[in-house]
Amino acid sequence: AYGAEIIYSDPLKGSDGAIELAHEIYDRDPELYFMPDQYNNPANPLAHYETTAPEILRDTQGRITHFIAGLGTSGTFMGTAKRLKEVNPDVYAIAVQPDSGLHGLEGLKHMPSAIVPGIYDPEFPDEQIYVRTEDAYDMMRWLARYGILVGQSSGAALVATLQVAQRIKSDDAVIVVMLPDSGDRYLSTGIFDSVEESYICLRHLREIARRIGAQDIQRPGEMPTATTARAKRKGIIPPECKRCI
């Protein structure tokens, strides 16, 4: 509507590809462009330090014992957890991220294999929980049955939350988890379709990756182009799986 030009980054590089492309465009003419750079802008965690954390403290009457959030830009986790710990150093802060660099959790970063945001301190979380893509998808579908339409990063965060809740013995524990995204943006991806069908396809794709020595994959559609081409040449893509890649 506003006549903006849309420039696409390499989908196989995920958010890292978008970051690299944004810096490349900005560096061509810094006087022409403004780049908020949420991955390195201290205003990102500051916003959560000044607003999100006080809201949590107010709504829980200061009784929060555990804080759980996914790591994307890391701004929500870093800013909120910092303020919560200043008020109560005993608040246990848990960061959630995918269990693999090749994952299907949009909005989350696998920090060991990704460009680490400048605002993120890997020593700050009390604990890191790594979530499988399939488990996050299952959680999305389960919540949708109850009228709660969340996205992939929210599904992952709740998977981690249930793990934490199951091991807590105290009746006084108050766990706060951030569910930052909506599922409506994923309705066209098929993520809410037949679970059995999508998992059969996923198993086929992983077997293909294993046979040709590729890295593990986490969801249908994630095989790199070169890997897919090699698999097709070798004739090892099952017919029922071709639509997935």
mmCIF file of C-alpha atoms in Angstrom, residues 17-208:
data_model
loop_
_atom_site.group_PDB
_atom_site.id
_atom_site.type_symbol
_atom_site.label_atom_id
_atom_site.label_comp_id
_atom_site.label_asym_id
_atom_site.label_seq_id
_atom_site.Cartn_x
_atom_site.Cartn_y
_atom_site.Cartn_z
ATOM 1 C CA GLY A 17 20.285 -14.406 6.449
ATOM 2 C CA ALA A 18 17.917 -11.509 7.059
ATOM 3 C CA ILE A 19 20.364 -9.944 9.519
ATOM 4 C CA GLU A 20 23.262 -10.218 7.082
ATOM 5 C CA LEU A 21 21.234 -8.771 4.224
ATOM 6 C CA ALA A 22 19.967 -5.877 6.343
ATOM 7 C CA HIS A 23 23.521 -4.945 7.340
ATOM 8 C CA GLU A 24 24.672 -5.264 3.736
ATOM 9 C CA ILE A 25 21.981 -2.866 2.511
ATOM 10 C CA TYR A 26 22.563 -0.434 5.369
ATOM 11 C CA ASP A 27 26.338 -0.392 4.893
ATOM 12 C CA ARG A 28 25.940 0.679 1.268
ATOM 13 C CA ASP A 29 24.569 4.054 2.352
ATOM 14 C CA PRO A 30 24.236 4.615 6.124
ATOM 15 C CA GLU A 31 22.973 8.153 5.530
ATOM 16 C CA LEU A 32 20.044 6.862 3.497
ATOM 17 C CA TYR A 33 18.803 4.093 5.776
ATOM 18 C CA PHE A 34 17.787 3.701 9.411
ATOM 19 C CA MET A 35 18.251 0.230 10.906
ATOM 20 C CA PRO A 36 16.743 -0.365 14.368
ATOM 21 C CA ASP A 37 18.825 -3.575 14.682
ATOM 22 C CA GLN A 38 16.785 -5.226 17.423
ATOM 23 C CA TYR A 39 19.480 -7.872 17.907
ATOM 24 C CA ASN A 40 22.005 -5.317 19.144
ATOM 25 C CA ASN A 41 19.891 -2.332 20.171
ATOM 26 C CA PRO A 42 19.887 -1.896 23.982
ATOM 27 C CA ALA A 43 16.428 -0.326 23.698
ATOM 28 C CA ASN A 44 15.096 -3.836 23.049
ATOM 29 C CA PRO A 45 15.791 -5.370 26.488
ATOM 30 C CA LEU A 46 15.249 -1.969 28.108
ATOM 31 C CA ALA A 47 11.630 -1.950 26.935
ATOM 32 C CA HIS A 48 11.006 -5.233 28.750
ATOM 33 C CA TYR A 49 13.013 -4.103 31.773
ATOM 34 C CA GLU A 50 10.789 -1.036 32.089
ATOM 35 C CA THR A 51 7.401 -2.529 31.140
ATOM 36 C CA THR A 52 7.137 -6.322 30.948
ATOM 37 C CA ALA A 53 8.888 -7.111 34.229
ATOM 38 C CA PRO A 54 6.921 -4.557 36.298
ATOM 39 C CA GLU A 55 3.680 -5.925 34.821
ATOM 40 C CA ILE A 56 4.648 -9.468 35.829
ATOM 41 C CA LEU A 57 5.595 -8.356 39.337
ATOM 42 C CA ARG A 58 2.319 -6.484 39.680
ATOM 43 C CA ASP A 59 0.130 -9.298 38.366
ATOM 44 C CA THR A 60 1.826 -11.981 40.486
ATOM 45 C CA GLN A 61 2.044 -9.666 43.503
ATOM 46 C CA GLY A 62 5.777 -10.293 43.511
ATOM 47 C CA ARG A 63 5.343 -14.040 44.059
ATOM 48 C CA ILE A 64 6.957 -15.154 40.775
ATOM 49 C CA THR A 65 9.563 -17.871 41.327
ATOM 50 C CA HIS A 66 10.347 -18.966 37.744
ATOM 51 C CA PHE A 67 10.529 -16.986 34.499
ATOM 52 C CA ILE A 68 10.628 -18.774 31.137
ATOM 53 C CA ALA A 69 11.046 -17.224 27.678
ATOM 54 C CA GLY A 70 12.333 -18.208 24.259
ATOM 55 C CA LEU A 71 15.480 -16.781 22.719
ATOM 56 C CA GLY A 72 15.033 -14.914 19.449
ATOM 57 C CA THR A 73 16.514 -11.462 19.673
ATOM 58 C CA SER A 74 16.771 -12.369 23.392
ATOM 59 C CA GLY A 75 15.424 -8.932 24.323
ATOM 60 C CA THR A 76 12.348 -10.231 26.140
ATOM 61 C CA PHE A 77 14.336 -12.712 28.184
ATOM 62 C CA MET A 78 17.288 -10.471 29.013
ATOM 63 C CA GLY A 79 15.347 -7.337 29.919
ATOM 64 C CA THR A 80 12.581 -9.033 31.877
ATOM 65 C CA ALA A 81 14.800 -11.462 33.758
ATOM 66 C CA LYS A 82 17.255 -8.727 34.723
ATOM 67 C CA ARG A 83 14.540 -6.626 36.360
ATOM 68 C CA LEU A 84 12.938 -9.621 38.059
ATOM 69 C CA LYS A 85 16.264 -10.675 39.553
ATOM 70 C CA GLU A 86 16.979 -7.165 40.778
ATOM 71 C CA VAL A 87 13.745 -7.298 42.744
ATOM 72 C CA ASN A 88 14.189 -10.921 43.813
ATOM 73 C CA PRO A 89 17.562 -12.594 43.148
ATOM 74 C CA ASP A 90 15.951 -15.993 43.754
ATOM 75 C CA VAL A 91 13.807 -15.806 40.611
ATOM 76 C CA TYR A 92 14.952 -18.699 38.409
ATOM 77 C CA ALA A 93 15.337 -17.557 34.779
ATOM 78 C CA ILE A 94 15.105 -20.218 32.067
ATOM 79 C CA ALA A 95 15.913 -19.591 28.398
ATOM 80 C CA VAL A 96 14.346 -21.757 25.678
ATOM 81 C CA GLN A 97 15.858 -22.487 22.281
ATOM 82 C CA PRO A 98 15.666 -25.134 19.532
ATOM 83 C CA ASP A 99 17.644 -28.329 19.980
ATOM 84 C CA SER A 100 19.297 -28.069 16.557
ATOM 85 C CA GLY A 101 20.597 -25.510 14.109
ATOM 86 C CA LEU A 102 18.273 -27.034 11.516
ATOM 87 C CA HIS A 103 14.917 -26.511 13.157
ATOM 88 C CA GLY A 104 11.387 -25.389 12.390
ATOM 89 C CA LEU A 105 10.787 -22.943 15.219
ATOM 90 C CA GLU A 106 10.306 -19.569 13.586
ATOM 91 C CA GLY A 107 11.328 -16.696 15.825
ATOM 92 C CA LEU A 108 13.772 -18.713 17.919
ATOM 93 C CA LYS A 109 17.532 -18.989 17.560
ATOM 94 C CA HIS A 110 19.747 -21.991 18.182
ATOM 95 C CA MET A 111 22.492 -19.906 19.753
ATOM 96 C CA PRO A 112 25.370 -22.410 19.317
ATOM 97 C CA SER A 113 24.964 -22.297 15.535
ATOM 98 C CA ALA A 114 23.506 -18.824 14.909
ATOM 99 C CA ILE A 115 24.655 -15.217 14.955
ATOM 100 C CA VAL A 116 24.492 -14.405 18.664
ATOM 101 C CA PRO A 117 22.729 -11.088 19.393
ATOM 102 C CA GLY A 118 24.894 -8.432 20.972
ATOM 103 C CA ILE A 119 22.287 -7.887 23.690
ATOM 104 C CA TYR A 120 22.449 -11.534 24.800
ATOM 105 C CA ASP A 121 24.634 -12.740 27.657
ATOM 106 C CA PRO A 122 24.939 -16.549 27.512
ATOM 107 C CA GLU A 123 26.030 -16.626 31.155
ATOM 108 C CA PHE A 124 22.872 -14.894 32.391
ATOM 109 C CA PRO A 125 20.231 -17.674 32.200
ATOM 110 C CA ASP A 126 20.063 -19.975 35.198
ATOM 111 C CA GLU A 127 19.176 -22.783 32.812
ATOM 112 C CA GLN A 128 18.837 -23.495 29.095
ATOM 113 C CA ILE A 129 16.158 -25.864 27.816
ATOM 114 C CA TYR A 130 16.434 -27.170 24.258
ATOM 115 C CA VAL A 131 13.139 -28.129 22.612
ATOM 116 C CA ARG A 132 12.512 -30.405 19.633
ATOM 117 C CA THR A 133 10.526 -28.972 16.751
ATOM 118 C CA GLU A 134 8.031 -31.853 16.838
ATOM 119 C CA ASP A 135 7.283 -31.288 20.520
ATOM 120 C CA ALA A 136 6.648 -27.589 19.947
ATOM 121 C CA TYR A 137 4.330 -28.367 17.023
ATOM 122 C CA ASP A 138 2.408 -30.886 19.125
ATOM 123 C CA MET A 139 1.973 -28.260 21.827
ATOM 124 C CA MET A 140 0.664 -25.752 19.272
ATOM 125 C CA ARG A 141 -1.944 -28.249 18.093
ATOM 126 C CA TRP A 142 -2.918 -29.181 21.640
ATOM 127 C CA LEU A 143 -3.445 -25.557 22.643
ATOM 128 C CA ALA A 144 -5.453 -24.880 19.477
ATOM 129 C CA ARG A 145 -7.997 -27.479 20.587
ATOM 130 C CA TYR A 146 -8.702 -25.290 23.588
ATOM 131 C CA GLY A 147 -9.062 -22.109 21.556
ATOM 132 C CA ILE A 148 -5.544 -20.823 22.236
ATOM 133 C CA LEU A 149 -3.957 -20.164 18.841
ATOM 134 C CA VAL A 150 -0.234 -19.679 19.395
ATOM 135 C CA GLY A 151 2.812 -19.910 17.158
ATOM 136 C CA GLN A 152 5.865 -22.110 17.152
ATOM 137 C CA SER A 153 8.011 -20.236 19.648
ATOM 138 C CA SER A 154 5.104 -20.186 22.098
ATOM 139 C CA GLY A 155 4.671 -23.929 21.696
ATOM 140 C CA ALA A 156 8.348 -24.438 22.481
ATOM 141 C CA ALA A 157 8.160 -22.193 25.545
ATOM 142 C CA LEU A 158 5.213 -24.122 26.949
ATOM 143 C CA VAL A 159 6.933 -27.468 26.334
ATOM 144 C CA ALA A 160 9.812 -26.201 28.468
ATOM 145 C CA THR A 161 7.397 -24.869 31.082
ATOM 146 C CA LEU A 162 5.741 -28.255 31.550
ATOM 147 C CA GLN A 163 9.163 -29.848 31.989
ATOM 148 C CA VAL A 164 9.965 -27.354 34.727
ATOM 149 C CA ALA A 165 6.552 -27.686 36.399
ATOM 150 C CA GLN A 166 6.842 -31.469 36.597
ATOM 151 C CA ARG A 167 10.014 -31.317 38.655
ATOM 152 C CA ILE A 168 8.959 -28.552 41.065
ATOM 153 C CA LYS A 169 7.887 -29.862 44.457
ATOM 154 C CA SER A 170 6.858 -26.607 46.147
ATOM 155 C CA ASP A 171 3.182 -25.616 46.178
ATOM 156 C CA ASP A 172 4.269 -21.980 46.379
ATOM 157 C CA ALA A 173 5.966 -21.908 42.972
ATOM 158 C CA VAL A 174 4.669 -19.319 40.506
ATOM 159 C CA ILE A 175 5.851 -19.875 36.933
ATOM 160 C CA VAL A 176 5.497 -17.154 34.317
ATOM 161 C CA VAL A 177 6.056 -18.089 30.664
ATOM 162 C CA MET A 178 6.016 -15.757 27.674
ATOM 163 C CA LEU A 179 3.853 -16.791 24.681
ATOM 164 C CA PRO A 180 4.882 -14.079 22.212
ATOM 165 C CA ASP A 181 3.430 -15.167 18.877
ATOM 166 C CA SER A 182 0.077 -16.043 17.315
ATOM 167 C CA GLY A 183 -0.761 -19.120 15.282
ATOM 168 C CA ASP A 184 -2.773 -17.222 12.670
ATOM 169 C CA ARG A 185 0.345 -16.441 10.642
ATOM 170 C CA TYR A 186 1.043 -20.172 10.287
ATOM 171 C CA LEU A 187 -2.391 -21.325 9.128
ATOM 172 C CA SER A 188 -1.254 -21.512 5.498
ATOM 173 C CA THR A 189 1.814 -23.647 6.285
ATOM 174 C CA GLY A 190 -0.060 -26.866 7.029
ATOM 175 C CA ILE A 191 1.322 -27.030 10.548
ATOM 176 C CA PHE A 192 -2.160 -27.624 11.946
ATOM 177 C CA ASP A 193 -2.938 -30.366 9.407
ATOM 178 C CA SER A 194 -2.726 -34.131 9.897
ATOM 179 C CA VAL A 195 -0.110 -34.890 12.531
ATOM 180 C CA GLU A 196 0.413 -38.458 11.328
ATOM 181 C CA GLU A 197 0.948 -37.359 7.735
ATOM 182 C CA SER A 198 3.448 -34.648 8.625
ATOM 183 C CA TYR A 199 5.457 -36.984 10.873
ATOM 184 C CA ILE A 200 5.597 -39.731 8.228
ATOM 185 C CA CYS A 201 6.993 -37.137 5.840
ATOM 186 C CA LEU A 202 9.470 -35.944 8.444
ATOM 187 C CA ARG A 203 10.758 -39.471 9.014
ATOM 188 C CA HIS A 204 11.248 -39.929 5.261
ATOM 189 C CA LEU A 205 13.184 -36.677 5.005
ATOM 190 C CA ARG A 206 15.453 -37.575 7.890
ATOM 191 C CA GLU A 207 16.181 -40.957 6.344
ATOM 192 C CA ILE A 208 17.028 -39.228 3.052
#
